[in-house]
């Protein structure tokens, strides 16, 4: 079975992430979305909340699974039986760091990274920007699923 991992922080999932996951799901037998547990960084949503939102948002795809991981991405890939990591590239500015990680990962383990160009509609989009938009009263409806936007509003505008 050809499996690929789509890793990230997903705090929270955006339509840009979903575009990459959906396209990857057409190319591989199974796609595993890997949510990084990063103990040195406090997110807006807990890992459980991020997973729950990702599961709801990817439920339309029969071959997408959502799991969390900590430590090295390559160890997670090995544990999942995945030989490929899929990364979305929004712009040239993403490329430098992504290339470094891809080269480190292939050196560590032989896990390949495939870069997928982001849909231009989402080339400026990031979870951080969406959080800022919602925090200051902007409309994030083009950028995240509706149920994610509602959770953002509840979390960020409760005071
Ligand atoms: O959504 P993000 O925060 O840009 O995702 C970054 C992520 C999770 C892909 C990256 O930080 C990662 O792979 N972390 C796992 C730790 C690891 O394997 N580090 C070495 C990579 S060369």
mmCIF file of C-alpha atoms and ligand atoms in Angstrom:
data_model
loop_
_atom_site.group_PDB
_atom_site.id
_atom_site.type_symbol
_atom_site.label_atom_id
_atom_site.label_comp_id
_atom_site.label_asym_id
_atom_site.label_seq_id
_atom_site.Cartn_x
_atom_site.Cartn_y
_atom_site.Cartn_z
ATOM 1 C CA UNK A 1 0.000 0.000 0.000
ATOM 2 C CA UNK A 2 1.373 3.454 -0.927
ATOM 3 C CA UNK A 3 1.078 5.726 2.071
ATOM 4 C CA UNK A 4 1.998 9.404 2.470
ATOM 5 C CA UNK A 5 2.195 11.619 5.535
ATOM 6 C CA UNK A 6 1.024 15.258 5.582
ATOM 7 C CA UNK A 7 2.655 16.719 8.710
ATOM 8 C CA UNK A 8 2.066 20.026 10.457
ATOM 9 C CA UNK A 9 0.898 21.935 13.507
ATOM 10 C CA UNK A 10 -2.635 22.529 12.185
ATOM 11 C CA UNK A 11 -3.513 25.141 14.836
ATOM 12 C CA UNK A 12 -6.109 25.131 13.349
ATOM 13 C CA UNK A 13 -6.569 23.395 9.982
ATOM 14 C CA UNK A 14 -7.146 25.830 7.088
ATOM 15 C CA UNK A 15 -8.561 25.422 3.591
ATOM 16 C CA UNK A 16 -4.955 25.546 2.364
ATOM 17 C CA UNK A 17 -4.094 22.428 4.381
ATOM 18 C CA UNK A 18 -7.265 20.721 3.209
ATOM 19 C CA UNK A 19 -6.457 21.456 -0.426
ATOM 20 C CA UNK A 20 -3.103 19.652 -0.058
ATOM 21 C CA UNK A 21 -4.562 16.712 1.908
ATOM 22 C CA UNK A 22 -7.419 16.285 -0.570
ATOM 23 C CA UNK A 23 -5.115 16.311 -3.603
ATOM 24 C CA UNK A 24 -2.701 13.899 -1.886
ATOM 25 C CA UNK A 25 -5.597 11.549 -1.150
ATOM 26 C CA UNK A 26 -6.118 11.129 -4.921
ATOM 27 C CA UNK A 27 -2.458 10.192 -5.427
ATOM 28 C CA UNK A 28 -1.915 7.704 -2.597
ATOM 29 C CA UNK A 29 -3.765 4.685 -1.245
ATOM 30 C CA UNK A 30 -3.717 6.221 2.218
ATOM 31 C CA UNK A 31 -2.825 9.649 3.582
ATOM 32 C CA UNK A 32 -1.947 10.084 7.243
ATOM 33 C CA UNK A 33 -2.222 13.612 8.595
ATOM 34 C CA UNK A 34 0.417 13.904 11.341
ATOM 35 C CA UNK A 35 -0.234 16.549 14.005
ATOM 36 C CA UNK A 36 3.003 17.534 15.749
ATOM 37 C CA UNK A 37 2.941 17.517 19.554
ATOM 38 C CA UNK A 38 5.301 20.382 20.364
ATOM 39 C CA UNK A 39 5.706 20.694 24.125
ATOM 40 C CA UNK A 40 7.777 23.865 23.815
ATOM 41 C CA UNK A 41 5.028 25.803 22.023
ATOM 42 C CA UNK A 42 1.565 26.508 23.418
ATOM 43 C CA UNK A 43 -1.048 26.523 20.717
ATOM 44 C CA UNK A 44 -4.492 28.095 20.600
ATOM 45 C CA UNK A 45 -6.097 24.649 20.361
ATOM 46 C CA UNK A 46 -5.053 21.474 22.164
ATOM 47 C CA UNK A 47 -3.761 18.542 20.130
ATOM 48 C CA UNK A 48 -7.072 16.734 20.761
ATOM 49 C CA UNK A 49 -9.048 19.723 19.456
ATOM 50 C CA UNK A 50 -6.855 19.984 16.347
ATOM 51 C CA UNK A 51 -7.263 16.280 15.655
ATOM 52 C CA UNK A 52 -11.025 16.486 16.129
ATOM 53 C CA UNK A 53 -11.296 19.395 13.651
ATOM 54 C CA UNK A 54 -9.031 17.633 11.144
ATOM 55 C CA UNK A 55 -11.054 14.419 11.398
ATOM 56 C CA UNK A 56 -14.292 16.315 10.793
ATOM 57 C CA UNK A 57 -12.801 18.279 7.880
ATOM 58 C CA UNK A 58 -11.288 15.212 6.178
ATOM 59 C CA UNK A 59 -14.214 12.844 6.783
ATOM 60 C CA UNK A 60 -15.199 13.236 3.107
ATOM 61 C CA UNK A 61 -12.058 11.350 2.101
ATOM 62 C CA UNK A 62 -12.273 7.629 2.718
ATOM 63 C CA UNK A 63 -8.496 7.157 2.763
ATOM 64 C CA UNK A 64 -7.334 9.905 5.151
ATOM 65 C CA UNK A 65 -6.389 9.183 8.769
ATOM 66 C CA UNK A 66 -5.415 11.730 11.421
ATOM 67 C CA UNK A 67 -2.827 10.917 14.114
ATOM 68 C CA UNK A 68 -0.550 12.878 16.433
ATOM 69 C CA UNK A 69 3.198 12.414 16.798
ATOM 70 C CA UNK A 70 6.127 13.722 18.771
ATOM 71 C CA UNK A 71 9.822 13.471 18.056
ATOM 72 C CA UNK A 72 11.159 13.019 14.571
ATOM 73 C CA UNK A 73 8.851 13.065 11.582
ATOM 74 C CA UNK A 74 10.859 10.267 9.956
ATOM 75 C CA UNK A 75 10.228 7.988 12.975
ATOM 76 C CA UNK A 76 6.504 8.683 12.664
ATOM 77 C CA UNK A 77 6.667 7.863 8.936
ATOM 78 C CA UNK A 78 8.457 4.589 9.657
ATOM 79 C CA UNK A 79 5.911 3.645 12.340
ATOM 80 C CA UNK A 80 3.076 4.361 9.893
ATOM 81 C CA UNK A 81 4.695 2.481 6.999
ATOM 82 C CA UNK A 82 4.862 5.663 4.883
ATOM 83 C CA UNK A 83 7.802 6.296 2.530
ATOM 84 C CA UNK A 84 6.703 9.773 1.446
ATOM 85 C CA UNK A 85 6.060 13.140 3.102
ATOM 86 C CA UNK A 86 3.868 15.639 1.256
ATOM 87 C CA UNK A 87 4.453 19.342 1.811
ATOM 88 C CA UNK A 88 2.596 22.260 0.294
ATOM 89 C CA UNK A 89 4.705 25.138 -1.028
ATOM 90 C CA UNK A 90 2.938 28.493 -0.942
ATOM 91 C CA UNK A 91 5.745 30.645 -2.281
ATOM 92 C CA UNK A 92 9.495 30.707 -2.894
ATOM 93 C CA UNK A 93 9.908 31.916 0.700
ATOM 94 C CA UNK A 94 8.717 28.500 1.932
ATOM 95 C CA UNK A 95 11.270 26.685 -0.170
ATOM 96 C CA UNK A 96 14.540 27.344 1.711
ATOM 97 C CA UNK A 97 13.443 25.839 5.012
ATOM 98 C CA UNK A 98 11.384 23.076 3.421
ATOM 99 C CA UNK A 99 14.373 22.020 1.318
ATOM 100 C CA UNK A 100 16.574 21.836 4.416
ATOM 101 C CA UNK A 101 14.033 19.657 6.215
ATOM 102 C CA UNK A 102 13.546 17.435 3.162
ATOM 103 C CA UNK A 103 17.297 16.900 2.781
ATOM 104 C CA UNK A 104 17.713 16.185 6.501
ATOM 105 C CA UNK A 105 14.824 13.721 6.424
ATOM 106 C CA UNK A 106 16.164 11.800 3.439
ATOM 107 C CA UNK A 107 19.599 11.724 5.084
ATOM 108 C CA UNK A 108 18.137 10.449 8.350
ATOM 109 C CA UNK A 109 15.999 7.712 6.931
ATOM 110 C CA UNK A 110 15.458 7.702 3.174
ATOM 111 C CA UNK A 111 11.948 9.137 3.550
ATOM 112 C CA UNK A 112 11.236 11.205 0.423
ATOM 113 C CA UNK A 113 9.515 14.597 0.464
ATOM 114 C CA UNK A 114 7.273 15.618 -2.425
ATOM 115 C CA UNK A 115 6.395 19.297 -2.747
ATOM 116 C CA UNK A 116 2.952 20.210 -3.977
ATOM 117 C CA UNK A 117 2.260 23.741 -5.206
ATOM 118 C CA UNK A 118 -0.454 25.346 -3.120
ATOM 119 C CA UNK A 119 -3.626 26.356 -4.895
ATOM 120 C CA UNK A 120 -3.012 30.093 -5.708
ATOM 121 C CA UNK A 121 -6.271 30.915 -3.918
ATOM 122 C CA UNK A 122 -4.506 29.987 -0.671
ATOM 123 C CA UNK A 123 -0.939 31.107 -1.409
ATOM 124 C CA UNK A 124 -0.980 33.760 1.357
ATOM 125 C CA UNK A 125 -2.858 31.667 3.898
ATOM 126 C CA UNK A 126 -1.541 30.459 7.247
ATOM 127 C CA UNK A 127 -3.102 29.403 10.546
ATOM 128 C CA UNK A 128 -1.416 32.389 12.237
ATOM 129 C CA UNK A 129 -2.948 34.918 9.830
ATOM 130 C CA UNK A 130 -6.390 33.364 10.192
ATOM 131 C CA UNK A 131 -6.140 33.614 13.997
ATOM 132 C CA UNK A 132 -5.204 37.288 13.710
ATOM 133 C CA UNK A 133 -8.074 38.022 11.320
ATOM 134 C CA UNK A 134 -10.613 36.408 13.641
ATOM 135 C CA UNK A 135 -9.135 37.978 16.773
ATOM 136 C CA UNK A 136 -9.625 41.473 15.380
ATOM 137 C CA UNK A 137 -13.128 40.866 14.054
ATOM 138 C CA UNK A 138 -12.383 40.005 10.420
ATOM 139 C CA UNK A 139 -14.259 37.476 8.324
ATOM 140 C CA UNK A 140 -12.314 34.216 8.008
ATOM 141 C CA UNK A 141 -15.061 32.326 6.205
ATOM 142 C CA UNK A 142 -13.136 32.012 2.888
ATOM 143 C CA UNK A 143 -10.148 30.499 4.674
ATOM 144 C CA UNK A 144 -11.367 27.775 7.027
ATOM 145 C CA UNK A 145 -14.367 25.434 7.175
ATOM 146 C CA UNK A 146 -17.384 27.010 8.901
ATOM 147 C CA UNK A 147 -17.173 24.866 12.004
ATOM 148 C CA UNK A 148 -13.511 25.829 12.443
ATOM 149 C CA UNK A 149 -14.368 29.531 12.073
ATOM 150 C CA UNK A 150 -17.033 29.161 14.778
ATOM 151 C CA UNK A 151 -14.520 27.562 17.146
ATOM 152 C CA UNK A 152 -12.019 30.319 16.411
ATOM 153 C CA UNK A 153 -14.607 33.005 17.160
ATOM 154 C CA UNK A 154 -15.575 31.317 20.424
ATOM 155 C CA UNK A 155 -11.957 30.923 21.512
ATOM 156 C CA UNK A 156 -10.627 34.306 20.434
ATOM 157 C CA UNK A 157 -13.485 36.666 21.130
ATOM 158 C CA UNK A 158 -14.670 35.380 24.468
ATOM 159 C CA UNK A 159 -13.484 38.468 26.420
HETATM 160 O O1 LIG B 1 2.849 23.327 10.332
HETATM 161 P P1 LIG B 1 4.312 23.460 10.660
HETATM 162 O O2 LIG B 1 4.491 23.975 12.063
HETATM 163 O O3 LIG B 1 5.048 24.280 9.636
HETATM 164 O O4 LIG B 1 4.933 21.967 10.594
HETATM 165 C C1 LIG B 1 6.304 21.738 10.824
HETATM 166 C C2 LIG B 1 6.622 20.230 10.919
HETATM 167 C C3 LIG B 1 5.717 19.546 11.913
HETATM 168 C C4 LIG B 1 6.425 19.604 9.568
HETATM 169 C C5 LIG B 1 8.116 20.121 11.335
HETATM 170 O O5 LIG B 1 8.351 20.963 12.439
HETATM 171 C C6 LIG B 1 8.533 18.711 11.709
HETATM 172 O O6 LIG B 1 8.666 17.859 10.858
HETATM 173 N N1 LIG B 1 8.733 18.465 13.018
HETATM 174 C C7 LIG B 1 9.087 17.182 13.558
HETATM 175 C C8 LIG B 1 10.497 17.179 14.149
HETATM 176 C C9 LIG B 1 11.517 16.746 13.120
HETATM 177 O O7 LIG B 1 11.407 15.715 12.494
HETATM 178 N N2 LIG B 1 12.541 17.594 12.964
HETATM 179 C C10 LIG B 1 13.580 17.384 11.979
HETATM 180 C C11 LIG B 1 13.082 17.812 10.608
HETATM 181 S S1 LIG B 1 14.407 17.989 9.563
#
